[in-house]
PDB file of C-alpha atoms in Angstrom:
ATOM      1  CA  UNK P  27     -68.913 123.371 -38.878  1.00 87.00           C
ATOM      2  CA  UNK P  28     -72.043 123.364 -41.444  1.00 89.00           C
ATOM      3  CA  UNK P  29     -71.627 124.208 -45.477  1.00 91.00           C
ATOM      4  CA  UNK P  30     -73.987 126.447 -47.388  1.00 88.00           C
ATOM      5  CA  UNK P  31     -74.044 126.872 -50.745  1.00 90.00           C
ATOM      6  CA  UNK P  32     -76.354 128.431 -53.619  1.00 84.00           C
ATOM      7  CA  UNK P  33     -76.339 125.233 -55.069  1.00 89.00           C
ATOM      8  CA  UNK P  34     -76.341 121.329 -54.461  1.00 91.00           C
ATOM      9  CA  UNK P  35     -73.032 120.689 -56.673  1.00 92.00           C
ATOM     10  CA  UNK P  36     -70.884 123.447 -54.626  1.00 91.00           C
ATOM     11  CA  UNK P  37     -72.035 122.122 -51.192  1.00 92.00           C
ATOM     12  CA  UNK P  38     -71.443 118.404 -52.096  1.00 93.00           C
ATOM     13  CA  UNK P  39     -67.926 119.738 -53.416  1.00 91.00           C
ATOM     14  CA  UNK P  40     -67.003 121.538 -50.275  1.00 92.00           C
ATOM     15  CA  UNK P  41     -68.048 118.775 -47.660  1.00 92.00           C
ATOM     16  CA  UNK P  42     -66.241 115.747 -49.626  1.00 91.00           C
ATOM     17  CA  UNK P  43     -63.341 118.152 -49.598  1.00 90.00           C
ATOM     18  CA  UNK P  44     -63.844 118.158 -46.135  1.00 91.00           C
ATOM     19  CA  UNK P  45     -64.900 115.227 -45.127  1.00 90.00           C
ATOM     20  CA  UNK P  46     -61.132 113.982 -45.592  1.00 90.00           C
ATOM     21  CA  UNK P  47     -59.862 115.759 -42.700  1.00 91.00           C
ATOM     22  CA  UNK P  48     -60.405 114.482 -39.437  1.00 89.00           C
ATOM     23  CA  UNK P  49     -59.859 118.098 -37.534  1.00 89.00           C
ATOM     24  CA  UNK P  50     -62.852 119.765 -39.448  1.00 89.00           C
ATOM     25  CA  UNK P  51     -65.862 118.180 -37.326  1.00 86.00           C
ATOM     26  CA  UNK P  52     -68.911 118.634 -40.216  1.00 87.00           C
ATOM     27  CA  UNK P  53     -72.412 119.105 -39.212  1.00 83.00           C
ATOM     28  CA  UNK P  54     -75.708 120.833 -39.938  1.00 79.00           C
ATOM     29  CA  UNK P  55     -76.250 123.566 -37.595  1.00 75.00           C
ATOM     30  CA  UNK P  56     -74.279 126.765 -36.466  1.00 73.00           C
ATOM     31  CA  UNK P  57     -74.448 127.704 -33.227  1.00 73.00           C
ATOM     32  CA  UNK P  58     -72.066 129.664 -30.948  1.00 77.00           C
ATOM     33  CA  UNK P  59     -68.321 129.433 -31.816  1.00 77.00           C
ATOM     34  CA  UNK P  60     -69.430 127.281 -34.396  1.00 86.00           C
ATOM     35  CA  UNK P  61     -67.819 127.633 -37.769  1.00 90.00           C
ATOM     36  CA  UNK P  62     -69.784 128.527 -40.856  1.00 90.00           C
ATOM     37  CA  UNK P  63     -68.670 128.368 -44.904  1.00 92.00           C
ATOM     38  CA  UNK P  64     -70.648 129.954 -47.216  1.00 93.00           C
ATOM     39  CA  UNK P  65     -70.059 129.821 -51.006  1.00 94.00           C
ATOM     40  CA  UNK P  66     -71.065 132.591 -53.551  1.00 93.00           C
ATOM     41  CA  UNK P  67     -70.261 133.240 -56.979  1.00 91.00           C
ATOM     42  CA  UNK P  68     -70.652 137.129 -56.169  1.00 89.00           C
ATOM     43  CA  UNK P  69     -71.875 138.907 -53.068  1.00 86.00           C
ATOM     44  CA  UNK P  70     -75.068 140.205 -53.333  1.00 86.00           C
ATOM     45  CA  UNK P  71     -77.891 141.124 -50.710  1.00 84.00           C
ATOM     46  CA  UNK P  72     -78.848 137.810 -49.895  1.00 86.00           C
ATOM     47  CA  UNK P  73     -75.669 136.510 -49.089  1.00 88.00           C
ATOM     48  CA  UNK P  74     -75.329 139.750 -46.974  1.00 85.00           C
ATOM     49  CA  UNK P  75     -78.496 139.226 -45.027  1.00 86.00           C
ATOM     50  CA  UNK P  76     -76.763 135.180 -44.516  1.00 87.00           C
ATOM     51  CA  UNK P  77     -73.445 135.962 -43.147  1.00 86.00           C
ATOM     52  CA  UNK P  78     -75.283 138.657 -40.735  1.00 84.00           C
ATOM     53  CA  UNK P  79     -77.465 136.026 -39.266  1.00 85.00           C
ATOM     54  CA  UNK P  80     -74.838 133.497 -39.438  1.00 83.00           C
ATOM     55  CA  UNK P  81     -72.644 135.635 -37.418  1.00 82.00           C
ATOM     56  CA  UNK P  82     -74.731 137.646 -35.271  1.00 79.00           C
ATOM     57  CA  UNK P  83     -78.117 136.024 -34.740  1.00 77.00           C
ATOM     58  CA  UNK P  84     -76.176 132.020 -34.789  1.00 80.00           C
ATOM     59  CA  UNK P  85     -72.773 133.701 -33.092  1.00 82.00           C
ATOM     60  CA  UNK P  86     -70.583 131.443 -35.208  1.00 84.00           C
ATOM     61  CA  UNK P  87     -67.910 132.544 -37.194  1.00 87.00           C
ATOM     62  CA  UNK P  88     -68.068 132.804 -40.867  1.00 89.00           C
ATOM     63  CA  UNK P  89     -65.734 131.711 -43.877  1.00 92.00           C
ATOM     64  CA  UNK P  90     -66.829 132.961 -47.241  1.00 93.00           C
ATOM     65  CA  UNK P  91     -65.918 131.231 -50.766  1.00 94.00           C
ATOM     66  CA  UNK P  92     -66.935 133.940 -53.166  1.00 93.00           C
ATOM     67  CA  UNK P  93     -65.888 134.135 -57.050  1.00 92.00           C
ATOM     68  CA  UNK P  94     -65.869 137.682 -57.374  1.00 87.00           C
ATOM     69  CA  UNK P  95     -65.811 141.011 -54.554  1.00 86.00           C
ATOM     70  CA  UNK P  96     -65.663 144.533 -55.764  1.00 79.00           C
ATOM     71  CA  UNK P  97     -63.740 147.096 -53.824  1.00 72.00           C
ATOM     72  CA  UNK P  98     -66.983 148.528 -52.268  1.00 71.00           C
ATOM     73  CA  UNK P  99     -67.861 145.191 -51.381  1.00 78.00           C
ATOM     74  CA  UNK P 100     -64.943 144.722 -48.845  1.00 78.00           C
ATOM     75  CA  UNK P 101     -66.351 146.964 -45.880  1.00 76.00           C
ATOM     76  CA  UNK P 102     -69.148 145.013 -46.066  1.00 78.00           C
ATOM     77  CA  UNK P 103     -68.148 141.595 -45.816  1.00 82.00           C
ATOM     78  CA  UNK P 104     -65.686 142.409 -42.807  1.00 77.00           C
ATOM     79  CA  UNK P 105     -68.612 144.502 -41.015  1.00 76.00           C
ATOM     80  CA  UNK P 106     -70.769 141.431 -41.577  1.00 78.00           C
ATOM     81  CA  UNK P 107     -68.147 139.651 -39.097  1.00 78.00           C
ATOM     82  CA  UNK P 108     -66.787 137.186 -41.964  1.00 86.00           C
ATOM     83  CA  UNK P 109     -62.884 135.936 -40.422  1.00 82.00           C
ATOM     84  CA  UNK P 110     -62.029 134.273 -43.830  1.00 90.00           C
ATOM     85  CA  UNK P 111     -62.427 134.777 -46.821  1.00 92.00           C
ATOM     86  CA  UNK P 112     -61.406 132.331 -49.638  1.00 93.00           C
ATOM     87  CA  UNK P 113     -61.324 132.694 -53.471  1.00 92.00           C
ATOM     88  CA  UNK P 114     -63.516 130.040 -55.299  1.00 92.00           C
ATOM     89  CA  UNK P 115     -60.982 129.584 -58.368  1.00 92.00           C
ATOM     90  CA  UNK P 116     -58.164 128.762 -54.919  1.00 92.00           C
ATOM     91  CA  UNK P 117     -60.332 126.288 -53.018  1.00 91.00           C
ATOM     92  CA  UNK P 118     -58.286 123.550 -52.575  1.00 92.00           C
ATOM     93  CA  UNK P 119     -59.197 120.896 -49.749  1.00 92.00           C
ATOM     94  CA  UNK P 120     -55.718 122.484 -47.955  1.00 92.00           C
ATOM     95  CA  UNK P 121     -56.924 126.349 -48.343  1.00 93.00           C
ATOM     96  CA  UNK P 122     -60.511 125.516 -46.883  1.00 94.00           C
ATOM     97  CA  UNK P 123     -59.007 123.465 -43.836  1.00 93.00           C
ATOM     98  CA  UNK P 124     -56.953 126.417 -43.041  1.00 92.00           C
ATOM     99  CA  UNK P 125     -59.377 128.799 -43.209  1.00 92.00           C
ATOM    100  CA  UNK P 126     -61.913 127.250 -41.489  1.00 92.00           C
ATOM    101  CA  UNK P 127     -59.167 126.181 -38.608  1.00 91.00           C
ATOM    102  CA  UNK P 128     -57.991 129.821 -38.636  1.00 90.00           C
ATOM    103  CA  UNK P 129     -61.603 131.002 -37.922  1.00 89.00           C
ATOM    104  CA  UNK P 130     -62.705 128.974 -35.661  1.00 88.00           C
ATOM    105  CA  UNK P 131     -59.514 130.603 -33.760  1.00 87.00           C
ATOM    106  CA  UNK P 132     -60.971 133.738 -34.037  1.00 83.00           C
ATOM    107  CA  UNK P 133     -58.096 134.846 -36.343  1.00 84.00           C
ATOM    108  CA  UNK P 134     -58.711 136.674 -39.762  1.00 82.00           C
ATOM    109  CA  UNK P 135     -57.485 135.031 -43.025  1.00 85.00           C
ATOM    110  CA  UNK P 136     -57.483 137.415 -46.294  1.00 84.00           C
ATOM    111  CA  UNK P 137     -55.918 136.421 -49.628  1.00 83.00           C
ATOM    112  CA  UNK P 138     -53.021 138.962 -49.880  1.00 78.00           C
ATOM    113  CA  UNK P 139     -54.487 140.726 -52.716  1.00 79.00           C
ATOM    114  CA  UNK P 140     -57.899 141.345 -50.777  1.00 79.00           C
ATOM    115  CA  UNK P 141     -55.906 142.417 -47.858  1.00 77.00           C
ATOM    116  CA  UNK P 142     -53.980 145.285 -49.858  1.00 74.00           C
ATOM    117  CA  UNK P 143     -57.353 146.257 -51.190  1.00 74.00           C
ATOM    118  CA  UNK P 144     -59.028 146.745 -48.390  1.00 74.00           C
ATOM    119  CA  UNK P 145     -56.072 148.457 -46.974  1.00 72.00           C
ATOM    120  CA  UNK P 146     -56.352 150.641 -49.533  1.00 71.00           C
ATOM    121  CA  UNK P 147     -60.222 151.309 -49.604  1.00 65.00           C
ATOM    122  CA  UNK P 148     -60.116 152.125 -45.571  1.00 65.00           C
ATOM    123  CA  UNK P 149     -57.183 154.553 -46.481  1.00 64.00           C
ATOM    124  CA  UNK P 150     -59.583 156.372 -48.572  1.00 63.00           C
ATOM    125  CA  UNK P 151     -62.225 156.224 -46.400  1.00 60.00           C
ATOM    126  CA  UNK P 152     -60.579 157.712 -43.545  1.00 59.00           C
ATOM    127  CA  UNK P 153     -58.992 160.391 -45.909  1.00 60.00           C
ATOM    128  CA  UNK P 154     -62.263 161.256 -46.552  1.00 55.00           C
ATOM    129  CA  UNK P 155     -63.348 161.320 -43.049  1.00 51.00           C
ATOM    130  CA  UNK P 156     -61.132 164.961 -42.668  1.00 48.00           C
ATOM    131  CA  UNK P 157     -58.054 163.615 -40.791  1.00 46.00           C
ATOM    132  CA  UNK P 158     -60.301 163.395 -37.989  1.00 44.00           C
ATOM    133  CA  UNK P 159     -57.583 160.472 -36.553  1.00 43.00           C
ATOM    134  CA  UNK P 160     -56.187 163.163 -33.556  1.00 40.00           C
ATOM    135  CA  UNK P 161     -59.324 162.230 -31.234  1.00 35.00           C
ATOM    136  CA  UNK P 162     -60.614 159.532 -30.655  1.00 41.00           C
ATOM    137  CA  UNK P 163     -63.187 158.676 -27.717  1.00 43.00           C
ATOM    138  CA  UNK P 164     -62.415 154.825 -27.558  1.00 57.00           C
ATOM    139  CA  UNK P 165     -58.363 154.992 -28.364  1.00 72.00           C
ATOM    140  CA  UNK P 166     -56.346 152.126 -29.357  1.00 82.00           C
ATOM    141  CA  UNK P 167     -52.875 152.069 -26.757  1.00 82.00           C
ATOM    142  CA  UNK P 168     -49.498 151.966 -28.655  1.00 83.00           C
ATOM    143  CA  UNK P 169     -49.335 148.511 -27.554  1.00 86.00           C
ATOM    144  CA  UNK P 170     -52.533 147.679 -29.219  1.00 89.00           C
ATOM    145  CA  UNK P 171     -51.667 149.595 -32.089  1.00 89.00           C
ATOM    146  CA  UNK P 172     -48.134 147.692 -32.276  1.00 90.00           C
ATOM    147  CA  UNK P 173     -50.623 144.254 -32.505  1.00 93.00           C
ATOM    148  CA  UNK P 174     -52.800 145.175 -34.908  1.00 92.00           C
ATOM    149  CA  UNK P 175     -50.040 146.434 -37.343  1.00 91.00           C
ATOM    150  CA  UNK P 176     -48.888 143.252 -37.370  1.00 93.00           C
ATOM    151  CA  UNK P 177     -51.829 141.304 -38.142  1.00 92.00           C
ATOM    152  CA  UNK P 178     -52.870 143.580 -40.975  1.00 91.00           C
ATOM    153  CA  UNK P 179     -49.278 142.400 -42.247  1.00 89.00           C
ATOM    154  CA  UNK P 180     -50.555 138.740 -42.134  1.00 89.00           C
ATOM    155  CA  UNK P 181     -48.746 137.666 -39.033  1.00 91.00           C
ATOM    156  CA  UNK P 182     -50.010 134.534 -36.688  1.00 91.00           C
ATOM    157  CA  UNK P 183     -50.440 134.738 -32.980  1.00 92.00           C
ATOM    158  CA  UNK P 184     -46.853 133.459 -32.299  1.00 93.00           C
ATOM    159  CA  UNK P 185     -45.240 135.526 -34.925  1.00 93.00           C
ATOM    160  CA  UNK P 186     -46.785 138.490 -33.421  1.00 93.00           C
ATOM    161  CA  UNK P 187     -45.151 137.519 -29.903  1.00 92.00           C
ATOM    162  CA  UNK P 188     -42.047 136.931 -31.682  1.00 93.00           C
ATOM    163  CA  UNK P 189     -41.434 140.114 -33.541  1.00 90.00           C
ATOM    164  CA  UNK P 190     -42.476 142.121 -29.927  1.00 89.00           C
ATOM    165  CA  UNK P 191     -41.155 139.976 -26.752  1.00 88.00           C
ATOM    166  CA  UNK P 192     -44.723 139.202 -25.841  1.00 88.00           C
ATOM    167  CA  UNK P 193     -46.123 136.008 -24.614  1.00 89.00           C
ATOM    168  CA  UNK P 194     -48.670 134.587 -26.856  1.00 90.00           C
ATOM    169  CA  UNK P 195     -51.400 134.455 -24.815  1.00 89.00           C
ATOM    170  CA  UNK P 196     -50.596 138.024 -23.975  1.00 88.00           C
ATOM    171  CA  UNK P 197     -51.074 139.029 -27.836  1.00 91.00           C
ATOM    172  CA  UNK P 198     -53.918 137.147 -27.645  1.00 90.00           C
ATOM    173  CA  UNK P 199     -55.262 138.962 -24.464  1.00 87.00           C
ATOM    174  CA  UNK P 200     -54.599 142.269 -26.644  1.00 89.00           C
ATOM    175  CA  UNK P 201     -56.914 141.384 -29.300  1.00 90.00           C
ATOM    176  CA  UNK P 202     -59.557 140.206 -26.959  1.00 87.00           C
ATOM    177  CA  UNK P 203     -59.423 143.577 -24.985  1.00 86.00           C
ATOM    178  CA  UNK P 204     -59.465 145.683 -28.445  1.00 89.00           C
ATOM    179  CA  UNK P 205     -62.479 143.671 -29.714  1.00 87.00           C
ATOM    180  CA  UNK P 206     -64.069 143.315 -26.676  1.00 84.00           C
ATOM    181  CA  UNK P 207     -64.059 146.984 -25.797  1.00 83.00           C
ATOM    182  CA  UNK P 208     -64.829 148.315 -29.211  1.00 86.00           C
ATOM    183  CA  UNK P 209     -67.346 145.771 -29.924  1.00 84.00           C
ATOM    184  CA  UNK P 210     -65.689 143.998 -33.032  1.00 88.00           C
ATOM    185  CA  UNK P 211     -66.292 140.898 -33.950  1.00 87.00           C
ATOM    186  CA  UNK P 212     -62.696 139.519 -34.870  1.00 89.00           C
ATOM    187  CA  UNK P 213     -58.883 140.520 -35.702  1.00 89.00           C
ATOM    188  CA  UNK P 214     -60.233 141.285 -39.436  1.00 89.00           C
ATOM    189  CA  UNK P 215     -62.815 143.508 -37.975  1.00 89.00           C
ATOM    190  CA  UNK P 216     -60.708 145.386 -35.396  1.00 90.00           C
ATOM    191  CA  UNK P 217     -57.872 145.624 -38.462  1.00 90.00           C
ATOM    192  CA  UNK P 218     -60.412 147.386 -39.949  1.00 89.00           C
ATOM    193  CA  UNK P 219     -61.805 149.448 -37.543  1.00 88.00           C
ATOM    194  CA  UNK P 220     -57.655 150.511 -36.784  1.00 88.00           C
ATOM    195  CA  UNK P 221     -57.531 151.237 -40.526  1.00 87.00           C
ATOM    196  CA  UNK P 222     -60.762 153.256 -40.936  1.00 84.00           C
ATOM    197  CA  UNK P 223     -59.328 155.575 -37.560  1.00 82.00           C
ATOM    198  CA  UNK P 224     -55.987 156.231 -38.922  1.00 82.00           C
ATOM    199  CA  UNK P 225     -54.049 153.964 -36.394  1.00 84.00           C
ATOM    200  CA  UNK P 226     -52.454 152.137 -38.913  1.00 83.00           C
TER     201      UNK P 226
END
């Protein structure tokens, strides 16, 4: 995984953090399934333009450290493909490790009160939209629906299988075929995309 940072002090902070861990493997470059951290103080255009090339031009997955995100921001920064995001004031060596292991998984990892905000912002959205949520030319199936439920609610892969008698590679075969088909870039993402059409 590589560290960027808008400046020396937060970069040297994040890899010593880091460093510490044997299961985060640090390096310079992002390439496919590679995983990516960025820190910000506040999201802005250029940090935009970064995560998009991190995630689309480098394919690797993206973990953002960010001080500050207003509501409006929140579409954005799942859009750009970021799996994690991580408060700067909650940075802890533990939080980063998980986030960056839960990305490189391809799973999503929101701080709770992000997650309800976003929740709430997609809700609007798509009450905007003119209850347009009875057609829909790519559907979700219950069963996908059923998934995605329960990782907006913050649920891991096996807690998922749990709750529904599934297998867990099953759930994970789920999210593959929802992202895959609808051209999203992660469980965040397709959360998202089930929020903005009224499936959840």
């Amino acid at each position: 995984m590589s560290v960027t940072a808008a400046d020396p002090i937060s970069r040297e902070g994040v890899i010593s953090q880091l460093r510490r861990h044997p299961e985060i493997d640090l390096r310079d470059d992002t390439g496919p399934g590679a995983v990516a951290l960025l820190v910000a103080d506040v999201l802005d255009e250029a940090v935009l333009t970064r995560l998009r090339r991190i995630v689309r031009s480098d394919g690797a997955r993206a973990v953002l450290v960010i001080g500050a995100i207003r509501e409006s921001e929140l579409l954005d920064v799942v859009e750009c493909g970021v799996g994690a995001i991580v408060w700067r004031h909650e940075a802890t060596a533990h939080r980063l490790v998980q986030a960056v292991l839960t990305a490189s998984r391809g799973d999503g990892d929101l701080p709770a009160d992000l997650l309800g905000r976003l929740i709430s912002q997609v809700g609007t959205l798509h009450r905007g939209a003119g209850g347009r949520s009875g057609v829909h030319s790519m559907g979700l199936a219950p069963r996908e629906v059923d998934v995605l439920r329960l990782v907006a609610e913050g649920l891991d892969t096996g807690e998922i299988a749990g709750k529904l008698s599934y297998s867990e590679r099953t759930v994970k075969n789920v999210i593959h075929g929802i992202t895959t088909r609808l051209h999203l870039r992660n469980r965040a993402h397709a959360v998202a995309y089930a929020l903005r059409e009224g499936y959840i």
